[in-house]
Coordinates of C-alpha atoms and ligand atoms in Angstrom, one line a residue:
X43 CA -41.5 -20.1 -6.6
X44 CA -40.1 -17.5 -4.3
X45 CA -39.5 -18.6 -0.7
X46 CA -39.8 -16.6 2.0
X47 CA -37.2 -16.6 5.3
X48 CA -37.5 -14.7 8.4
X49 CA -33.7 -13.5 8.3
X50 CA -33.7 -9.8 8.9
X51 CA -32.6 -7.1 6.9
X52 CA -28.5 -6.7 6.7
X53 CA -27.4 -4.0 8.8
X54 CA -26.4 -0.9 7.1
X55 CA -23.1 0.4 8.5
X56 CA -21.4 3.6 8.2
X57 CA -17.5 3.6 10.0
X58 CA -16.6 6.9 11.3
X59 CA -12.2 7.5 10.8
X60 CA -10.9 5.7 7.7
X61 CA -7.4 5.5 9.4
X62 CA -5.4 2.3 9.8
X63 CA -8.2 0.3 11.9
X64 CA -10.9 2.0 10.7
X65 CA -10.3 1.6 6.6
X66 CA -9.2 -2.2 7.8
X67 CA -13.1 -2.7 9.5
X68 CA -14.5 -1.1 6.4
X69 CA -12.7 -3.5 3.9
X70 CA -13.5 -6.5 6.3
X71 CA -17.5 -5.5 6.0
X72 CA -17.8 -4.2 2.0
X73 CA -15.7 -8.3 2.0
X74 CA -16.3 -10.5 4.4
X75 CA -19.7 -10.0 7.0
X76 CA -22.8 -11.6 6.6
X77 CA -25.9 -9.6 7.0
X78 CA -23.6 -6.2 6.7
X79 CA -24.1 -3.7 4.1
X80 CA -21.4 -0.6 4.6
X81 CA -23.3 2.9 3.3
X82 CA -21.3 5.2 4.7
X83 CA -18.0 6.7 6.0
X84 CA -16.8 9.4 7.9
X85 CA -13.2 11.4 8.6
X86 CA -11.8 14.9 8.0
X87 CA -9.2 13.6 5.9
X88 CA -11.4 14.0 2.5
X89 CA -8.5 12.5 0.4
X90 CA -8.3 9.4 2.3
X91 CA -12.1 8.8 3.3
X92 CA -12.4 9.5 -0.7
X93 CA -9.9 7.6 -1.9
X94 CA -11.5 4.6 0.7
X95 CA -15.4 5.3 -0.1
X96 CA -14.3 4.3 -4.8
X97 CA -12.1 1.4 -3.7
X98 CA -15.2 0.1 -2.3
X99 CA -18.0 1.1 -3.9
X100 CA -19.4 3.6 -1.0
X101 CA -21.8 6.1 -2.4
X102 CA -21.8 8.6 1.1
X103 CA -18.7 9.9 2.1
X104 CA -18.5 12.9 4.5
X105 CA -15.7 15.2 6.1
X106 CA -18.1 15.3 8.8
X107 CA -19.2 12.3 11.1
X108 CA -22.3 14.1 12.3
X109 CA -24.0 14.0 8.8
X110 CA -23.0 10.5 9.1
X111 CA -24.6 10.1 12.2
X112 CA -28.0 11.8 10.5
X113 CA -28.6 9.5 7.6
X114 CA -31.8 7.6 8.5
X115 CA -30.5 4.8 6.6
X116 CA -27.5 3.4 8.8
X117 CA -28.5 1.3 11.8
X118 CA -25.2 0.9 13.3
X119 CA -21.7 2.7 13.0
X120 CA -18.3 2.0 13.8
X121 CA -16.0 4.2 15.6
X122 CA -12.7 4.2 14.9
X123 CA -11.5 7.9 15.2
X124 CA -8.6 8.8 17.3
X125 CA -9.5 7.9 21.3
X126 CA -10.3 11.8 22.6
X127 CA -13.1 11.9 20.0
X128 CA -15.0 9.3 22.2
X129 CA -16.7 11.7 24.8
X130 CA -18.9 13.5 22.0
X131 CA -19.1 10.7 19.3
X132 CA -20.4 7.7 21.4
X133 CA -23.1 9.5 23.4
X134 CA -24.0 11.5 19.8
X135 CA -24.2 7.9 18.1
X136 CA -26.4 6.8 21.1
X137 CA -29.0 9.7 20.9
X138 CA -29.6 9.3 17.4
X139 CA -30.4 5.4 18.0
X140 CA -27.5 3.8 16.4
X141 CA -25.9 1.1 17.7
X142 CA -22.1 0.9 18.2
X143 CA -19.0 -0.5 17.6
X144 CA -16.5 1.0 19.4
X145 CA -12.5 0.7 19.0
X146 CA -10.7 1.1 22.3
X147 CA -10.6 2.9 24.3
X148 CA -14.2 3.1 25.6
X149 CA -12.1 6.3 26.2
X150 CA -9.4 8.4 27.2
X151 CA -10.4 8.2 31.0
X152 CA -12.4 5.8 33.2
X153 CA -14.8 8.4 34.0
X154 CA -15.5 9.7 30.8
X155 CA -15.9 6.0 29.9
X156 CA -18.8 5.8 33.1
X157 CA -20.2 8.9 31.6
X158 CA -20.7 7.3 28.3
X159 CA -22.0 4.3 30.2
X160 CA -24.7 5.9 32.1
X161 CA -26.0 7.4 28.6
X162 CA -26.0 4.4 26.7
X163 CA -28.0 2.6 29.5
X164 CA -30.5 5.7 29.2
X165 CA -31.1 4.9 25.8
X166 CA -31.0 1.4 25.4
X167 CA -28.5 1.3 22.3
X168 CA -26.4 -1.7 21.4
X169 CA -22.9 -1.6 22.4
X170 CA -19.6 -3.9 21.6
X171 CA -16.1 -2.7 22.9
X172 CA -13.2 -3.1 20.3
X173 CA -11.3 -5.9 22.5
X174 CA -10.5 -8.2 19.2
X175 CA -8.1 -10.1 21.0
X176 CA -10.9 -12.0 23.0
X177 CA -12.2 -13.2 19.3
X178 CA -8.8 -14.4 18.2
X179 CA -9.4 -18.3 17.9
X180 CA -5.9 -19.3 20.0
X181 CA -7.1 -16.7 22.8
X182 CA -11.0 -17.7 22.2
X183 CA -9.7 -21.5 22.6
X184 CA -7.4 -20.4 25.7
X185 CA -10.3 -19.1 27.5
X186 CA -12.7 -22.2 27.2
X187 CA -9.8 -24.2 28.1
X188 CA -9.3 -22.8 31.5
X189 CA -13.1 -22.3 31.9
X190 CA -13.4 -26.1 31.4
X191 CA -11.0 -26.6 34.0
X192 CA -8.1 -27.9 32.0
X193 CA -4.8 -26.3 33.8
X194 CA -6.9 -26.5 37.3
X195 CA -7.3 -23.1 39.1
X196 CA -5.3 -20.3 37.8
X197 CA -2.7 -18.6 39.4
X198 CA -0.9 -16.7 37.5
X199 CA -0.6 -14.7 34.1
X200 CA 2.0 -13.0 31.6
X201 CA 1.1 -10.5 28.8
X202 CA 3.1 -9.5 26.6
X203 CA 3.0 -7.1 24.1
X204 CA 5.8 -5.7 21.6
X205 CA 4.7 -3.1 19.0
X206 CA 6.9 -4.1 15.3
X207 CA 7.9 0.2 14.6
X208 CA 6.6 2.8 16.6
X209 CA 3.2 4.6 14.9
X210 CA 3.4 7.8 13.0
X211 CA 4.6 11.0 15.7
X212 CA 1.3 12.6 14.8
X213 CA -0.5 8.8 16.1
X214 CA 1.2 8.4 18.9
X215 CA 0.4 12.2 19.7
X216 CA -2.9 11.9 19.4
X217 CA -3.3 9.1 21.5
X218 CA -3.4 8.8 25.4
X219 CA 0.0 7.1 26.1
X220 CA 0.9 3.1 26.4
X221 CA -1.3 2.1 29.5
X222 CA -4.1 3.7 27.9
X223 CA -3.5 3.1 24.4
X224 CA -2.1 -0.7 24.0
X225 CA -1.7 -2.2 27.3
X226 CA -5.3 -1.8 27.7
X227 CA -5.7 -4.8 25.3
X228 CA -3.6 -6.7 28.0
X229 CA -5.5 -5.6 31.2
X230 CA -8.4 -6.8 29.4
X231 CA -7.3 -10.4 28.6
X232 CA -5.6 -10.7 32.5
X233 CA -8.7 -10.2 34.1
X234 CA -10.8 -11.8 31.1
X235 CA -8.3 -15.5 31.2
X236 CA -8.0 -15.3 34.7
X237 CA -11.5 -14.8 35.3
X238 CA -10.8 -12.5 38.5
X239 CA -10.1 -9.0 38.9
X240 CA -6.8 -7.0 39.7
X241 CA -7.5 -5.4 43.3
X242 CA -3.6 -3.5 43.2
X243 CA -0.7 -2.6 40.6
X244 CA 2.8 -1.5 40.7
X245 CA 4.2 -0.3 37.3
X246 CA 7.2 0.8 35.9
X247 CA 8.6 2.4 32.9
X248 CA 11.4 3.9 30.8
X249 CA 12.2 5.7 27.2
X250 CA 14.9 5.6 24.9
X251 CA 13.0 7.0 21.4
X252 CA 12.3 10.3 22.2
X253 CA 11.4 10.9 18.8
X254 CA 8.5 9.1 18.7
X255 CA 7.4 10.0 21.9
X256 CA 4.4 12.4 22.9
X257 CA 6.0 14.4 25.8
X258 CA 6.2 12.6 29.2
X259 CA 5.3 9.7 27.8
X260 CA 7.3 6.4 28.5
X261 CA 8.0 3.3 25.7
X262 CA 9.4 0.5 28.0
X263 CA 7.0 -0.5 30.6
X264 CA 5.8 -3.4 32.9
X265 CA 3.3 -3.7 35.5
X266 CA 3.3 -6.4 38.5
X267 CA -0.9 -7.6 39.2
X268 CA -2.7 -8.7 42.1
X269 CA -5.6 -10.4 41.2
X270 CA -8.7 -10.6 43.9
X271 CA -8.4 -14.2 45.1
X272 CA -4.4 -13.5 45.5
X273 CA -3.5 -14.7 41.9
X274 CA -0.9 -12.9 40.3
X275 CA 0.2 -11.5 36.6
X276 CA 2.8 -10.2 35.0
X277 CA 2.9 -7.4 32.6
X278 CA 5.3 -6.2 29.8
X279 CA 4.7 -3.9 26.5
X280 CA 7.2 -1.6 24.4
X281 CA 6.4 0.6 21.9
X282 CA 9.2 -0.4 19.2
X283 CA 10.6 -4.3 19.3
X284 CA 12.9 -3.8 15.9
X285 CA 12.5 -7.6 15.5
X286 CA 8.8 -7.4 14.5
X287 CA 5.4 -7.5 16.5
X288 CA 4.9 -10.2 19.4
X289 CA 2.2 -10.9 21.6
X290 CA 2.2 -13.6 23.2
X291 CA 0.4 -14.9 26.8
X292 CA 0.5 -17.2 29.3
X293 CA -1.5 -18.9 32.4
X294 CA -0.2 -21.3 34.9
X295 CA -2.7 -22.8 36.2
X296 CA -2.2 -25.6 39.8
X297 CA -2.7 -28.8 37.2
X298 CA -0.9 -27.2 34.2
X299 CA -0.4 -24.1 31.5
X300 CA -1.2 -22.7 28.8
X301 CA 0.8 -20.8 26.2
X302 CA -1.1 -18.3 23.7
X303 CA 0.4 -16.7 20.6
X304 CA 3.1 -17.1 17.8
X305 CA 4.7 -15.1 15.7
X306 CA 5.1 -17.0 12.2
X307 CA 3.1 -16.0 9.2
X308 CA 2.3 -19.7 8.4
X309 CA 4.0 -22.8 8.7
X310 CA 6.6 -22.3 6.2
X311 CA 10.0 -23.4 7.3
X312 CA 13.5 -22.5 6.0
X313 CA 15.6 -25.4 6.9
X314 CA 19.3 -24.5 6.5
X315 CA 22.8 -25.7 7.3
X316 CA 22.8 -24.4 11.3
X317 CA 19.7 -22.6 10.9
X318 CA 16.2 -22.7 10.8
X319 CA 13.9 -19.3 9.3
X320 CA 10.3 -18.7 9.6
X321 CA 8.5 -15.9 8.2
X322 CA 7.4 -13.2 10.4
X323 CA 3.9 -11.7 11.1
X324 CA 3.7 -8.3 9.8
X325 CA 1.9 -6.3 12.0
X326 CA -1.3 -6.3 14.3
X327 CA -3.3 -6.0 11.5
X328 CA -1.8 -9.3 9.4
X329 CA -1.5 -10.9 13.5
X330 CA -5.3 -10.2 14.3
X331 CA -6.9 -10.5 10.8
X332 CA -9.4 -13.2 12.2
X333 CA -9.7 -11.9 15.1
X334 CA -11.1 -8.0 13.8
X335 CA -13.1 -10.3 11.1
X336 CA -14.9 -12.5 13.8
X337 CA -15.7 -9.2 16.1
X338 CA -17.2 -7.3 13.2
X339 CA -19.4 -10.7 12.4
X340 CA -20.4 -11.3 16.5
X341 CA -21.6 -7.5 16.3
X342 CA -23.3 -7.1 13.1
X343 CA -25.4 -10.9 13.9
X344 CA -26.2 -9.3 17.9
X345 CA -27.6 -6.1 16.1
X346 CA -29.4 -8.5 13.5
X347 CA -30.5 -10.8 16.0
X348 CA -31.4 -8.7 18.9
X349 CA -28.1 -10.4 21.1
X350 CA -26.6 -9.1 23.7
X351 CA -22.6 -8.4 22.6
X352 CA -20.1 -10.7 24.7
X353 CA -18.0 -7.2 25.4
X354 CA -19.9 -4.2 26.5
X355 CA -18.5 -0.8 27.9
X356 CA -18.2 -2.4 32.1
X357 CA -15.0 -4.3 30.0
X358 CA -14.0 -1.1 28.5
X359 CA -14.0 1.0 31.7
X360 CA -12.8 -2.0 33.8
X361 CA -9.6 -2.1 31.5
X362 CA -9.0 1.9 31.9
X363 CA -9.5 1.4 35.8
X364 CA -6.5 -0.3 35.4
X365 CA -4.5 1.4 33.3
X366 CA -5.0 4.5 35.3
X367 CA -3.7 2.8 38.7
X368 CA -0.7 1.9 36.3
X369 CA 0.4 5.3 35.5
X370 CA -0.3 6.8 39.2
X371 CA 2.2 3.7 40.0
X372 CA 4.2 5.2 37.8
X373 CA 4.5 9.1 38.8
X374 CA 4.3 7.9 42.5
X375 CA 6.8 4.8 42.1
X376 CA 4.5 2.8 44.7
X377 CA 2.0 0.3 44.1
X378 CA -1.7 1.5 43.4
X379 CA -5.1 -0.1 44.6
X380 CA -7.2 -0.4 41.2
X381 CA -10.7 1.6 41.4
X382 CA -13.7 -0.4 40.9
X383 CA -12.8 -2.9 43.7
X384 CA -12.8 -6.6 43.5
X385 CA -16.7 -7.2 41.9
X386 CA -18.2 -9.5 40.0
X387 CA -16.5 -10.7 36.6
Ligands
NAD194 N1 -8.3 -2.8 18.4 C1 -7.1 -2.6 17.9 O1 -6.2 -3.4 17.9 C2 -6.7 -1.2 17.5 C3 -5.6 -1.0 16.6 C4 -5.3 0.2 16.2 C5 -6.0 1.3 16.5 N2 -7.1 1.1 17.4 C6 -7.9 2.3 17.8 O2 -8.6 2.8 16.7 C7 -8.6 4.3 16.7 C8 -7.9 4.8 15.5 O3 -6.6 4.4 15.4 P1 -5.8 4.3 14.0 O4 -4.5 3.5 14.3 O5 -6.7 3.9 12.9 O6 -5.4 5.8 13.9 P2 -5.1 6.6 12.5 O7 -4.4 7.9 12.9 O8 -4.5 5.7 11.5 O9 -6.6 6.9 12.0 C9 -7.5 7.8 12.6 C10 -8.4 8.4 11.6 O10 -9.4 9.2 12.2 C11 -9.6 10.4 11.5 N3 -10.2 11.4 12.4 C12 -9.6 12.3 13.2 N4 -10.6 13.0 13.8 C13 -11.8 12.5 13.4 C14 -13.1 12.9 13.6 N5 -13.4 13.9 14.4 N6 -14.1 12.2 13.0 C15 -13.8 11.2 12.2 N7 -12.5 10.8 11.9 C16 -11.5 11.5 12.5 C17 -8.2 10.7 11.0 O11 -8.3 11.7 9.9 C18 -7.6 9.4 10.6 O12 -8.0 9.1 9.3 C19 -7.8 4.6 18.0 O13 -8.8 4.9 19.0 C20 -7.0 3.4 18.4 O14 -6.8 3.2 19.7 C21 -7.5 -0.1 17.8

């Protein structure tokens, strides 16, 4: 006999830009999330959203995101078009009552990012920002380390990011530089591991692929933080390593530290005469596999379940408050007082 459960329905999900992140969110929910059922998908490029929608078995495909956005059968969609399309999707999505995933950057400014804010307060939609690093299980572990104490109060942090190539020219054009674009995931994790927030910056930068560059843009760059209660942290990110992609943090805490990241595939060793060879993570999307897997679950079971996500948009704009104090550091070559003030974590 038939038994009944009170689990709710899976969540029907359409994922608007079938680019690298989002065609990597779609294959992780057609594969891999319970209580998610992908319907739909959404980008201009109708080879590539095409080609995407028969390799796995979606029915709706559109050029347009807006007839996406008006099928009454998707609950939730997941935004992964280039950064400046956030100021008309988001507040689109929230009007016609779906909830969101959103990729970072909440956008390509703070206050567009508070704009969007004030909206999705109005109308009560769900909301989870793209910061994946915070569900990577070494960075996840990290941060209840430190919570429970273990390294004693913290005092001071380094993050560190190092892209493996530079993207595509056309990418990197159409995003909104390195502070906004990828050290954003850093600012994020500073404040999030230190559990404080950065009151003042002072950042500088260089360039030497010119190539790959949008124009004024910089490809070197580190920023110095001062964190509210006088902690400090230490930023670095370049856009093109050569040796291969590397993020990797730490916190030094008054009873001890803690070291976050690696670089090996797995823990296959070469052992040779006078050397020693380890395989090499590919990219951010082999580095962070669990990481966009476990975000995707945590937001399709608080839509299910009626949850709160553990990363709304305050984390998004919080992160661009910083990242916009790094690049007036920059043009001005002084240090910066971050906007937002010190406030609650
Ligand atoms: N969380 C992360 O680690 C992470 C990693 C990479 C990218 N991202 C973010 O994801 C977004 C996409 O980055 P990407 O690397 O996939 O870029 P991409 O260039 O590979 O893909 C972007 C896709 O969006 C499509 N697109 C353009 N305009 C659109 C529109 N109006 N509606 C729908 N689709 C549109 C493009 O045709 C393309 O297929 C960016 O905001 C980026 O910052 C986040």
């Amino acid at each position: 006999m038939p038994q009944q459960t009170n689990r709710p329905d899976p969540v029907r999900i359409g994922v608007i830009g079938t680019g690298s992140m989002g065609a990597q969110h779609a294959r992780n929910l057609a594969a891999g999330i319970l209580g998610a059922r992908l319907v739909a998908l959404a980008d201009p490029d109708e080879a590539r959203v095409r080609q995407l929608g028969e390799e796995l078995g979606v029915l709706h495909v559109y050029t347009d995101w807006r007839e996406l956005l008006a099928r009454d059968d998707v609950d939730a969609v997941v935004i992964a078009a280039p950064s400046p399309t956030r100021a008309e999707m988001v507040p689109a999505a929230a009007e016609a009552g779906k909830a969101i995933f959103c990729e970072k950057p909440a956008a390509v400014d703070a206050a567009t990012a508070r704009r969007i804010a004030g909206l999705l307060a109005e109308t009560g939609v769900l909301y989870q920002m793209g910061f994946m690093r915070r569900f990577d299980p070494s960075y996840a572990h990290a941060h209840r380390r430190i919570r429970e104490g273990a390294i004693g109060e913290p005092l001071l942090v380094r993050v560190s990011s190092r892209e493996d190539a530079p993207a595509p020219t056309q990418v990197v054009r159409r995003a909104t530089g390195m502070f906004v674009e990828s050290s954003i995931h850093d600012f994020d994790l500073a404040e999030w591991l230190m559990n404080d927030r950065v009151v003042r910056v002072y950042a500088q930068g260089g360039y030497v692929y010119p190539e790959f560059n949008a124009p004024g843009d910089v490809d070197f760059v580190t920023a110095s933080l001062t964190f509210s209660r006088g902690g400090l942290g230490l930023h670095d990110n370049a856009r093109y390593s050569r040796y291969g992609y590397h993020i990797q943090t730490e916190v030094l805490g008054t009873e001890g530290a803690l070291q976050i990241g690696y670089v090996h595939r797995d823990a296959c060793v070469l052992l040779k005469r006078g050397q020693q060879a380890g395989d090499y993570v590919m990219d951010w999307l082999d580095r962070f596999r669990d990481a966009y897997r476990i975000e995707m679950q945590h937001f399709v079971d608080c839509v299910r379940f009626g949850r709160k996500p553990a990363i709304g948009i305050d984390a998004g704009i919080r992160a661009l408050e910083i990242a916009e104090a790094c690049l007036r550091s920059l043009k001005t070559g002084l240090p910066v007082e971050v906007a937002g003030g010190p406030g609650e974590m």
